[in-house]
PDB file of C-alpha atoms in Angstrom:
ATOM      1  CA  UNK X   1      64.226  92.260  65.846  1.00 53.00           C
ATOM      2  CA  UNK X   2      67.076  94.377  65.293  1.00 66.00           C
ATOM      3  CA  UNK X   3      67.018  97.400  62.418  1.00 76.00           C
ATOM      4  CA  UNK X   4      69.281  97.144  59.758  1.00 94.00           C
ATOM      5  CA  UNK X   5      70.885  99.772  58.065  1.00 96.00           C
ATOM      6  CA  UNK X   6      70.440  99.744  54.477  1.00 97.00           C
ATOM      7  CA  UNK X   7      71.960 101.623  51.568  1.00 95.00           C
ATOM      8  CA  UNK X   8      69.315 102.794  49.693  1.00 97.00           C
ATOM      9  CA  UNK X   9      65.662 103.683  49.937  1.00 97.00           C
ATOM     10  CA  UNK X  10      64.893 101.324  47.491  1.00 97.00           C
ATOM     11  CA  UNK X  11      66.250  98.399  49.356  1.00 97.00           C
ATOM     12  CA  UNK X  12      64.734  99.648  52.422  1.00 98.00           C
ATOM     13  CA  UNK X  13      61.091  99.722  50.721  1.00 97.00           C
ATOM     14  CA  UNK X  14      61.746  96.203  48.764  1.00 97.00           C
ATOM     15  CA  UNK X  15      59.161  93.708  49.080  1.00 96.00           C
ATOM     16  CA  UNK X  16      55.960  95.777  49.010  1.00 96.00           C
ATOM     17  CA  UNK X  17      53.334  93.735  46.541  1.00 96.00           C
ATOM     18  CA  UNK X  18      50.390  95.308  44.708  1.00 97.00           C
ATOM     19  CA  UNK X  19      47.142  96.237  47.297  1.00 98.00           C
ATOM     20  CA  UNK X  20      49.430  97.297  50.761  1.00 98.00           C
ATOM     21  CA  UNK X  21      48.446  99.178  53.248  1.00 98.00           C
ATOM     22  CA  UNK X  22      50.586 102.102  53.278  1.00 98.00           C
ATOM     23  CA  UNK X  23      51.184 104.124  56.295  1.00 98.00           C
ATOM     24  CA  UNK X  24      52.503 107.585  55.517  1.00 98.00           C
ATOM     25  CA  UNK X  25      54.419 110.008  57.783  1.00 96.00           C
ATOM     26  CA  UNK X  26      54.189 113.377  57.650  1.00 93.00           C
ATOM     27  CA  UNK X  27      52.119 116.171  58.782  1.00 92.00           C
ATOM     28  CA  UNK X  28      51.528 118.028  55.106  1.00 85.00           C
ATOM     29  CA  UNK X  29      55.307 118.857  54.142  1.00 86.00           C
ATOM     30  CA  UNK X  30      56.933 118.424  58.099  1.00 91.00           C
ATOM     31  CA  UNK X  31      58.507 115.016  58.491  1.00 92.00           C
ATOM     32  CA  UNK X  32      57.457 113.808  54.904  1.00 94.00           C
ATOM     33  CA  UNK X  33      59.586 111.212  53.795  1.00 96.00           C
ATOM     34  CA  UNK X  34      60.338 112.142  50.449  1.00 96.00           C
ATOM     35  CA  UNK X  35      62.835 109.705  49.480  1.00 97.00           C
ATOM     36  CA  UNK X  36      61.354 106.577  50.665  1.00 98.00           C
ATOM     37  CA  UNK X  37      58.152 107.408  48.508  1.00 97.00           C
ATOM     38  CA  UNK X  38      60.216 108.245  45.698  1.00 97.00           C
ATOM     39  CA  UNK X  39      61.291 104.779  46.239  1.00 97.00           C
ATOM     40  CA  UNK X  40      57.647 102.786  46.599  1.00 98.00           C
ATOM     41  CA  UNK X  41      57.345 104.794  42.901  1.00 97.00           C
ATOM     42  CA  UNK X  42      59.910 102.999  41.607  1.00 97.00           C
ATOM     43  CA  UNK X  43      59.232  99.902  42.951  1.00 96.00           C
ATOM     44  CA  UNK X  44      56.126  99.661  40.564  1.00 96.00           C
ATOM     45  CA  UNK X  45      53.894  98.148  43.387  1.00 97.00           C
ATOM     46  CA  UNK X  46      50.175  99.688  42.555  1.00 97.00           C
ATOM     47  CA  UNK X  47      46.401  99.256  44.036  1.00 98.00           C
ATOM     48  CA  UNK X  48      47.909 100.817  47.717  1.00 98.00           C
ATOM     49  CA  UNK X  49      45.415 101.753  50.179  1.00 98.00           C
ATOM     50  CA  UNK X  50      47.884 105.185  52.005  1.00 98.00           C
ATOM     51  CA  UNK X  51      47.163 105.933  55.123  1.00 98.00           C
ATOM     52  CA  UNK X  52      48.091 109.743  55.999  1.00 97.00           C
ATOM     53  CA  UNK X  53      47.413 113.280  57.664  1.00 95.00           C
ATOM     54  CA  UNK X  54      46.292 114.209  54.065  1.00 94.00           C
ATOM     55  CA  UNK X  55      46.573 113.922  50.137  1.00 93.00           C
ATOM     56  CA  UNK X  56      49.282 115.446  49.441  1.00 89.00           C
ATOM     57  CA  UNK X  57      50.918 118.627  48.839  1.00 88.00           C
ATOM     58  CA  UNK X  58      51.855 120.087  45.530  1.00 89.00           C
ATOM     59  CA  UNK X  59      53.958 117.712  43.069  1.00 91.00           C
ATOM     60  CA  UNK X  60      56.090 116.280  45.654  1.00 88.00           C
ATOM     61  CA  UNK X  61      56.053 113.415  48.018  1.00 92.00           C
ATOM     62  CA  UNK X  62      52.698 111.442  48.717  1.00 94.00           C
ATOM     63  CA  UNK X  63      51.251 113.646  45.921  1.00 94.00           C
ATOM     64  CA  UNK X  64      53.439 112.007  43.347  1.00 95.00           C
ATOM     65  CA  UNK X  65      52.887 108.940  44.538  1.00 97.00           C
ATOM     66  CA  UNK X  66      49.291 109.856  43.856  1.00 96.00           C
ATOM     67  CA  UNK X  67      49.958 111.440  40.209  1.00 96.00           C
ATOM     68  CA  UNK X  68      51.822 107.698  39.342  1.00 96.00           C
ATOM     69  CA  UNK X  69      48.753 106.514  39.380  1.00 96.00           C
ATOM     70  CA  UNK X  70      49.755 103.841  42.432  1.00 96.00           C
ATOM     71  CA  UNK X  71      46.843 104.693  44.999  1.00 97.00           C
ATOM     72  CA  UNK X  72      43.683 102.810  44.937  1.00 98.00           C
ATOM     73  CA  UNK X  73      42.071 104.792  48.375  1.00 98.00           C
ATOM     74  CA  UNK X  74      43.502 107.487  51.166  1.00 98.00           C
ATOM     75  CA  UNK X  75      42.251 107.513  54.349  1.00 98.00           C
ATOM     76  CA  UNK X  76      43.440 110.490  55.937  1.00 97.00           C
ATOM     77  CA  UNK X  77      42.055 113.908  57.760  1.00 95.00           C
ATOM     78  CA  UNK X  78      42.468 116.754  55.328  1.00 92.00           C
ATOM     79  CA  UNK X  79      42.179 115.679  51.734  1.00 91.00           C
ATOM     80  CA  UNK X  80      41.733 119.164  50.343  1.00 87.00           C
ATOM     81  CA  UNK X  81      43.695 122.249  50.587  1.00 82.00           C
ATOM     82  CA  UNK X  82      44.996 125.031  48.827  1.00 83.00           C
ATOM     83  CA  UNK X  83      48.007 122.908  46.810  1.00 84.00           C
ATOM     84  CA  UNK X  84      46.275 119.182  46.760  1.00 87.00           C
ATOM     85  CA  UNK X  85      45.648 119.610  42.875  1.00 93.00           C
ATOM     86  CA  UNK X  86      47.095 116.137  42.525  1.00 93.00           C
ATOM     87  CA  UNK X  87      44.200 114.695  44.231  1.00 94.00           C
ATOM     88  CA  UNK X  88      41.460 116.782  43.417  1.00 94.00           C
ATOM     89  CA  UNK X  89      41.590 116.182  40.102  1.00 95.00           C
ATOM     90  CA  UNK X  90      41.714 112.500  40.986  1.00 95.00           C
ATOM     91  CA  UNK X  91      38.695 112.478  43.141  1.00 95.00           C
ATOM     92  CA  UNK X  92      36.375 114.087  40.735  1.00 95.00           C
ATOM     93  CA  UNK X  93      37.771 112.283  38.357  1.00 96.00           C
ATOM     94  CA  UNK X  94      36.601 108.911  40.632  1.00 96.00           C
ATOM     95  CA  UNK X  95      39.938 107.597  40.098  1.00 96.00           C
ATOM     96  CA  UNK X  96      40.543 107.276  43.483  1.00 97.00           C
ATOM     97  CA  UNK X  97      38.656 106.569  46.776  1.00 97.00           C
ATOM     98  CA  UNK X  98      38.700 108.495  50.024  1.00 97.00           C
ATOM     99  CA  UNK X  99      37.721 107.860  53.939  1.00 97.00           C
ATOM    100  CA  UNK X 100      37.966 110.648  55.845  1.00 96.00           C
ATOM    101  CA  UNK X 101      38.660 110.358  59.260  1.00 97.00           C
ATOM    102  CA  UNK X 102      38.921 112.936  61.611  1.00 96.00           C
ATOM    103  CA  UNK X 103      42.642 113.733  62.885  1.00 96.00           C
ATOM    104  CA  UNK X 104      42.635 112.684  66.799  1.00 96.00           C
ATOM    105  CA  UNK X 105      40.158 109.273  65.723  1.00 97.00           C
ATOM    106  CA  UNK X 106      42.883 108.765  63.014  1.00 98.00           C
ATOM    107  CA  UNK X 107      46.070 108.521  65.367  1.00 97.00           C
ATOM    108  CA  UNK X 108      44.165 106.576  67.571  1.00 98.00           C
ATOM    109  CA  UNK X 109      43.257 104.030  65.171  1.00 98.00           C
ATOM    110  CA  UNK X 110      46.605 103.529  64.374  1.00 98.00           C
ATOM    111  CA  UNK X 111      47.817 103.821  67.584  1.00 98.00           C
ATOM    112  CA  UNK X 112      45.557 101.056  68.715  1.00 98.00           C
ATOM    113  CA  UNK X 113      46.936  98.806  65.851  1.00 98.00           C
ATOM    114  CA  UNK X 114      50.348  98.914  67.903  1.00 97.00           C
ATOM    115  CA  UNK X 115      48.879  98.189  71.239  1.00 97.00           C
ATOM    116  CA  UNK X 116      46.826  95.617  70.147  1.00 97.00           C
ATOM    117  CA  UNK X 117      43.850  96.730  71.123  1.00 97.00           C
ATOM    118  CA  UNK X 118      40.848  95.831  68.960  1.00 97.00           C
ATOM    119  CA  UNK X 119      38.348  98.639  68.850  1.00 97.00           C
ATOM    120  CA  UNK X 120      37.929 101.657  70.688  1.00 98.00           C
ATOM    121  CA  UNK X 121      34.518 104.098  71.250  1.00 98.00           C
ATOM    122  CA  UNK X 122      34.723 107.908  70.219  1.00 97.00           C
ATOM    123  CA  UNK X 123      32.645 110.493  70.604  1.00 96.00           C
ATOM    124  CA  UNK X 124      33.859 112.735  67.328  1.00 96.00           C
ATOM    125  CA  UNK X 125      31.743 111.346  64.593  1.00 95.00           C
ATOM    126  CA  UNK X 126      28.183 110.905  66.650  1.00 96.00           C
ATOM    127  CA  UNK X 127      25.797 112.768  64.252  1.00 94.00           C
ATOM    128  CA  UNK X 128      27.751 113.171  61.051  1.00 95.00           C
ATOM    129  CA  UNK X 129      27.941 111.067  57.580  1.00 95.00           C
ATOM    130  CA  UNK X 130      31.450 109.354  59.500  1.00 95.00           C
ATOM    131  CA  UNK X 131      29.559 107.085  61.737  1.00 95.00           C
ATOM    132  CA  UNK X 132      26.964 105.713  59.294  1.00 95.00           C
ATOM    133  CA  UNK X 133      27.184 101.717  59.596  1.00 95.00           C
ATOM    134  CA  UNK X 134      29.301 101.905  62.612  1.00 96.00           C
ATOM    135  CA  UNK X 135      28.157 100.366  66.048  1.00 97.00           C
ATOM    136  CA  UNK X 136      26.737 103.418  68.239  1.00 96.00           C
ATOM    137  CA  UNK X 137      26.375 103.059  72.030  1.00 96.00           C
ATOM    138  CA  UNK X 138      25.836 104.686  75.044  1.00 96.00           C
ATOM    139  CA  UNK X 139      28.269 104.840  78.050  1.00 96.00           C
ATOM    140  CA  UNK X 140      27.702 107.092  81.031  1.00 95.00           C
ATOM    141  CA  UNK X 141      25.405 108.694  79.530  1.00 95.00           C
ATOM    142  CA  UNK X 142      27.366 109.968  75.846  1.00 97.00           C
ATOM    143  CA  UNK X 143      27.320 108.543  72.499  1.00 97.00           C
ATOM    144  CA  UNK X 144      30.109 107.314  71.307  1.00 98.00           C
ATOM    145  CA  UNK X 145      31.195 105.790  67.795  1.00 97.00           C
ATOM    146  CA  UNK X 146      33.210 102.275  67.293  1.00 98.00           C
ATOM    147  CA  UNK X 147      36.257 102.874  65.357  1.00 98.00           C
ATOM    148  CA  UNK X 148      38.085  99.752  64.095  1.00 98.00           C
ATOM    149  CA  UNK X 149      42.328  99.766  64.072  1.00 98.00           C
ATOM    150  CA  UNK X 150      44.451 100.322  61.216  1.00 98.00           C
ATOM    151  CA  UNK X 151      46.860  97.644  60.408  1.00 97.00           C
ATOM    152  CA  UNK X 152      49.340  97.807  57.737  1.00 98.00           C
ATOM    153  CA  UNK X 153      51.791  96.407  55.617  1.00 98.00           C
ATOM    154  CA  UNK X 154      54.246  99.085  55.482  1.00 98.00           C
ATOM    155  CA  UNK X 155      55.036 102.471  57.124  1.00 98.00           C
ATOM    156  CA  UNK X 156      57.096 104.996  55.564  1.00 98.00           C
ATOM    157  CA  UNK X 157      58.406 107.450  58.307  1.00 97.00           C
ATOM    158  CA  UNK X 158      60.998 110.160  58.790  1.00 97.00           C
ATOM    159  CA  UNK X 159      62.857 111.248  61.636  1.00 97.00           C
ATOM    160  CA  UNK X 160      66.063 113.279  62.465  1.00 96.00           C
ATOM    161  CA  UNK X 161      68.567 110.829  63.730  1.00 97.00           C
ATOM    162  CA  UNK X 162      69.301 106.715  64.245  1.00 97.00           C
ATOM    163  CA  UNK X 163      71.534 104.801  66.238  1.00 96.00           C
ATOM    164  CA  UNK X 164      72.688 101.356  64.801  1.00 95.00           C
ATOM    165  CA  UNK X 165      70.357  99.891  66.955  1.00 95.00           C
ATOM    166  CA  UNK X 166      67.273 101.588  65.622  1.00 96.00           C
ATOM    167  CA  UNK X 167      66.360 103.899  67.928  1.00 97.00           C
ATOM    168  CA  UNK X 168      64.606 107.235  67.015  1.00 97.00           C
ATOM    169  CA  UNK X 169      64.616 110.799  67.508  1.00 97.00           C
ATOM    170  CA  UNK X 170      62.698 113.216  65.332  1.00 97.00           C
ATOM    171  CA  UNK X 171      63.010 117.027  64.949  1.00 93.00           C
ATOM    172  CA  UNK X 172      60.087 119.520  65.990  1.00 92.00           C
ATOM    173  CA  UNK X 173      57.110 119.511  64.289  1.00 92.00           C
ATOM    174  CA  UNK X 174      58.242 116.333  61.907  1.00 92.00           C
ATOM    175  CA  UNK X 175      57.402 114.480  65.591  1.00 93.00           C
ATOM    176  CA  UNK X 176      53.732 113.735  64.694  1.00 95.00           C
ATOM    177  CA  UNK X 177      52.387 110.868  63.075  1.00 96.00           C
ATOM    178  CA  UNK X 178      55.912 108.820  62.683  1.00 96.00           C
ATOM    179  CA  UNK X 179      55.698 107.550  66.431  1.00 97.00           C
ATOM    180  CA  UNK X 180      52.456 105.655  66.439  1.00 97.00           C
ATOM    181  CA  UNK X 181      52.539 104.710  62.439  1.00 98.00           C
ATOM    182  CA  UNK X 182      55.799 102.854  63.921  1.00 97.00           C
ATOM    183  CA  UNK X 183      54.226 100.689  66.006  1.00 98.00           C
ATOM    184  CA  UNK X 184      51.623  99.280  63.117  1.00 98.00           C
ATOM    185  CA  UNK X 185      52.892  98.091  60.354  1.00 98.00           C
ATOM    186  CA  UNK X 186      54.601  94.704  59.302  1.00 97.00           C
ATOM    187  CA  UNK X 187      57.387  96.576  57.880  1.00 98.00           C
ATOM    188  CA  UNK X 188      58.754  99.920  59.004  1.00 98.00           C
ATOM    189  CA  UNK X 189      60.983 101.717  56.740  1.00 98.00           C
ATOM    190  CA  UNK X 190      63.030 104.924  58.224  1.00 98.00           C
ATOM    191  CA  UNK X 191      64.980 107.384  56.381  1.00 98.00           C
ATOM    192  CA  UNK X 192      66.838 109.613  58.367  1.00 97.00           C
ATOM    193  CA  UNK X 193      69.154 112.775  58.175  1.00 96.00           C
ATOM    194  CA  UNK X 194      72.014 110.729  59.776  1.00 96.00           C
ATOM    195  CA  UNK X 195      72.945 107.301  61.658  1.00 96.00           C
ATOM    196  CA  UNK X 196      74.828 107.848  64.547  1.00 96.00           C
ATOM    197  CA  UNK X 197      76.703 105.169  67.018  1.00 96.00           C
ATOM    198  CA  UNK X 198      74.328 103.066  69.746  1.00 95.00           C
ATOM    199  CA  UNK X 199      74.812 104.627  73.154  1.00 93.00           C
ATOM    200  CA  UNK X 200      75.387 108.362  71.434  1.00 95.00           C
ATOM    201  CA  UNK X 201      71.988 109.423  71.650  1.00 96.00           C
ATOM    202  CA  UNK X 202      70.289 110.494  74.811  1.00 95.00           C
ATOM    203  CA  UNK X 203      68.105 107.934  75.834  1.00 95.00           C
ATOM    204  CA  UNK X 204      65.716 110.963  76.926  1.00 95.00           C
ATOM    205  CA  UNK X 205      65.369 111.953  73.487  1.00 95.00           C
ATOM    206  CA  UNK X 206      64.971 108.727  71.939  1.00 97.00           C
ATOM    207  CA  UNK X 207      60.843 108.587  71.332  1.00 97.00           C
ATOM    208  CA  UNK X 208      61.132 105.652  69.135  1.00 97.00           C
ATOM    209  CA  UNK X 209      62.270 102.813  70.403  1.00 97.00           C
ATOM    210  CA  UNK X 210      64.927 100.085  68.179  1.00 96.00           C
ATOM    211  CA  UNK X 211      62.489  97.361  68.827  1.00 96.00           C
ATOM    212  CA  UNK X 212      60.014  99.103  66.131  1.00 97.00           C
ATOM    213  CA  UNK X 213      62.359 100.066  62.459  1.00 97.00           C
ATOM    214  CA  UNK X 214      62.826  96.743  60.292  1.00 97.00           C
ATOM    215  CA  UNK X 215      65.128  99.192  57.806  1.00 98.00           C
ATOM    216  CA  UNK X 216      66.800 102.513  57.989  1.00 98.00           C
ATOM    217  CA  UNK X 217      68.302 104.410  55.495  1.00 98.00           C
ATOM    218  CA  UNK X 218      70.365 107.736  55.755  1.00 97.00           C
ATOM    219  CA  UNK X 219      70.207 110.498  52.694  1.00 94.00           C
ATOM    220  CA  UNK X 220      71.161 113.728  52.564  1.00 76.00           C
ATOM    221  CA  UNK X 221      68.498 116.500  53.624  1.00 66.00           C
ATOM    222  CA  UNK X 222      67.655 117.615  50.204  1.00 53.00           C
ATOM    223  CA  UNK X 223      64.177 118.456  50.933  1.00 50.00           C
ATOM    224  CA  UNK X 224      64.622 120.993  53.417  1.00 44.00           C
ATOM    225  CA  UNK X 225      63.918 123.403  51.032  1.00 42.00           C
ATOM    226  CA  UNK X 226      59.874 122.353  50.817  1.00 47.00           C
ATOM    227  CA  UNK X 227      60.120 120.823  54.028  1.00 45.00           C
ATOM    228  CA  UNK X 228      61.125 123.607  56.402  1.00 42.00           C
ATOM    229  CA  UNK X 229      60.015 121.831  59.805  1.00 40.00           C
ATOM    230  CA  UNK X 230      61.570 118.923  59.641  1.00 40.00           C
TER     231      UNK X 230
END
């Protein structure tokens, strides 16, 4: 399937129903895309299950999405830090459920979605309150942990620069989760800084390949400000 260029973010997040599966780019404020999740806002769809590096930062980005009241559960690595007021207050409130998953086991989950692959044993969680009702076994002589894929309906990623076929390159640290979260969704939704001819980027740079975006959207790179990495 080829990407197509749309005009706005909220034509290149239309579609998403009530109870998706949300996959969330970003590593805190680096490669957080702002404007597409100011878009799934707007679109009014609620009861979303967001999958992300964390809960959100501050006021902006995932953690409005969280303040709108939109997000039934996160599954992500660190729900709590020093600015995730937003969902703290949810959580304690039990407004709003969490999975925590630790960082490595949570790329690879989602990175198995893309391959196809349907499980994968992991040594992280032997021991601790994450493996309870999970297979356990024994290989060469370790314990290892099941962990299940993570499919989803939608991915909302950022990256530096698109051609008009769809291929991706990202800037620094805002290179982190967008990759895999790519590969596993039904829909991917891009907004980058700026779409550039096919054939102008260097196809050692691309790391995303055009067979993965379903819609890409350019707008301007008002978020710098909060977002200094990407």
């Amino acid at each position: 399937m080829t990407a197509r260029i749309v005009g706005t973010p909220a034509e290149a997040v239309a579609g998403v129903t009530d109870g998706a599966t949300v996959l969330v780019g970003g590593f805190g404020l680096a490669g957080m895309p702002f404007d597409l999740i100011e878009a799934l806002i707007d679109s009014g769809a609620t009861d979303l299950t967001v999958v992300s590096n964390n809960a959100g930062n501050g006021d902006h980005g995932l953690a409005a999405l969280l303040a709108a009241g939109r997000v039934r559960k996160v599954i992500c690595s660190f729900p709590r830090q020093s600015d995730s007021w937003v969902f703290d207050g949810l959580y304690a409130d039990g407004r709003i459920e969490l999975e925590v998953v630790p960082q490595g086991t949570l790329a690879e989950r989602i990175r198995a979605a893309g391959a196809g692959i349907g499980g994968f044993y992991c040594p992280t969680s032997v021991g601790t309150p994450l493996a309870e009702g999970k297979e356990v076994r024994e290989l060469d002589g370790r314990t290892y942990v099941l962990e299940l894929p993570i499919h989803a309906d939608l991915a909302l990623i950022a990256a530096h620069r698109a051609d008009h076929a769809g291929n991706l390159v990202y800037r620094k640290t805002a290179r982190n989760f967008g990759p895999v979260m790519a590969t596993a969704a039904e829909l991917v939704a891009v907004q980058v800084d700026e779409v550039v001819p096919t054939g102008s980027l260097d196809p050692e740079t691309v790391v995303t390949p055009g067979i993965y975006p379903d819609r890409i959207v350019a707008v301007p790179t008002r978020h710098l400000a909060v977002a200094g990495a990407r």
